[in-house]
Coordinates of C-alpha atoms in Angstrom, one line a residue:
X1 CA -1.7 6.4 19.4
X2 CA 0.2 4.7 22.5
X3 CA 3.1 4.8 19.9
X4 CA 3.3 8.3 20.0
X5 CA 2.4 9.1 23.6
X6 CA 5.2 7.2 25.0
X7 CA 7.3 9.0 22.4
X8 CA 6.0 12.4 23.9
X9 CA 6.8 11.3 27.4
X10 CA 10.4 10.1 26.8
X11 CA 9.7 6.4 26.8
X12 CA 10.7 4.0 24.3
X13 CA 7.6 3.9 21.7
X14 CA 8.8 0.7 20.2
X15 CA 7.3 -0.9 23.5
X16 CA 3.9 0.0 22.5
X17 CA 4.2 -1.6 18.8
X18 CA 2.1 -4.9 18.9
X19 CA 3.0 -7.1 15.8
X20 CA 0.0 -8.0 13.9
X21 CA -0.5 -10.4 11.1
X22 CA -1.5 -9.5 7.5
X23 CA -5.2 -9.3 8.2
X24 CA -5.7 -9.5 4.0
X25 CA -4.0 -12.6 3.9
X26 CA -6.0 -14.1 6.6
X27 CA -9.4 -13.0 5.0
X28 CA -8.2 -14.9 1.7
X29 CA -7.2 -17.9 3.6
X30 CA -10.9 -18.0 5.3
X31 CA -12.2 -17.9 1.6
X32 CA -13.1 -13.9 1.6
X33 CA -11.8 -11.1 0.0
X34 CA -8.4 -9.4 1.3
X35 CA -5.9 -7.2 0.9
X36 CA -3.0 -5.7 2.8
X37 CA -2.0 -2.2 1.3
X38 CA 0.6 0.5 2.5
X39 CA 0.0 3.1 -0.4
X40 CA -2.6 4.8 -2.0
X41 CA -2.7 3.2 -5.3
X42 CA -2.8 -0.3 -3.5
X43 CA -5.6 1.0 -1.7
X44 CA -7.3 1.8 -5.1
X45 CA -6.5 -1.4 -6.6
X46 CA -8.2 -3.2 -3.6
X47 CA -11.3 -1.2 -3.5
X48 CA -11.7 -1.5 -7.2
X49 CA -11.1 -5.4 -6.8
X50 CA -13.9 -5.2 -4.1
X51 CA -16.2 -2.8 -6.7
X52 CA -15.8 -5.1 -9.4
X53 CA -16.9 -8.5 -7.6
X54 CA -18.5 -7.2 -4.0
X55 CA -18.3 -10.0 -1.0
X56 CA -16.9 -10.2 2.2
X57 CA -13.6 -8.0 2.0
X58 CA -11.2 -7.2 4.7
X59 CA -9.1 -4.4 3.5
X60 CA -5.9 -4.0 6.0
X61 CA -4.5 -0.5 5.8
X62 CA -0.9 -0.2 7.2
X63 CA -0.2 3.3 7.7
X64 CA 3.1 5.4 8.9
X65 CA 3.8 6.4 12.3
X66 CA 5.3 9.4 10.9
X67 CA 2.6 11.5 10.3
X68 CA 0.5 13.0 13.4
X69 CA -2.7 15.0 13.3
X70 CA -3.0 18.4 14.4
X71 CA -5.0 18.3 17.5
X72 CA -2.6 15.1 18.4
X73 CA 0.2 17.4 18.1
X74 CA -1.5 20.0 20.1
X75 CA -2.4 17.9 23.1
X76 CA 0.6 15.7 23.5
X77 CA 3.4 17.9 22.2
X78 CA 1.9 21.1 23.5
X79 CA 2.5 22.3 19.7
X80 CA 0.9 25.5 18.6
X81 CA -0.1 24.6 14.8

């Protein structure tokens, strides 16, 4: 949200980006299940792995910044959508 708030106010949105480690890999390193996913197919695969062998699992879902919800577009950008 901070990324888009900065952009809506004409500020550099890159300043709101905080790098994070791949939390799926961190979970695996600690002995749990884990996956970092960027697509719906990767998410389905990670969920399938969990369903087949349920155990503590982290699924780190990396989503695009390009899609904004309708309420957010109305509030931050004044769009009538």
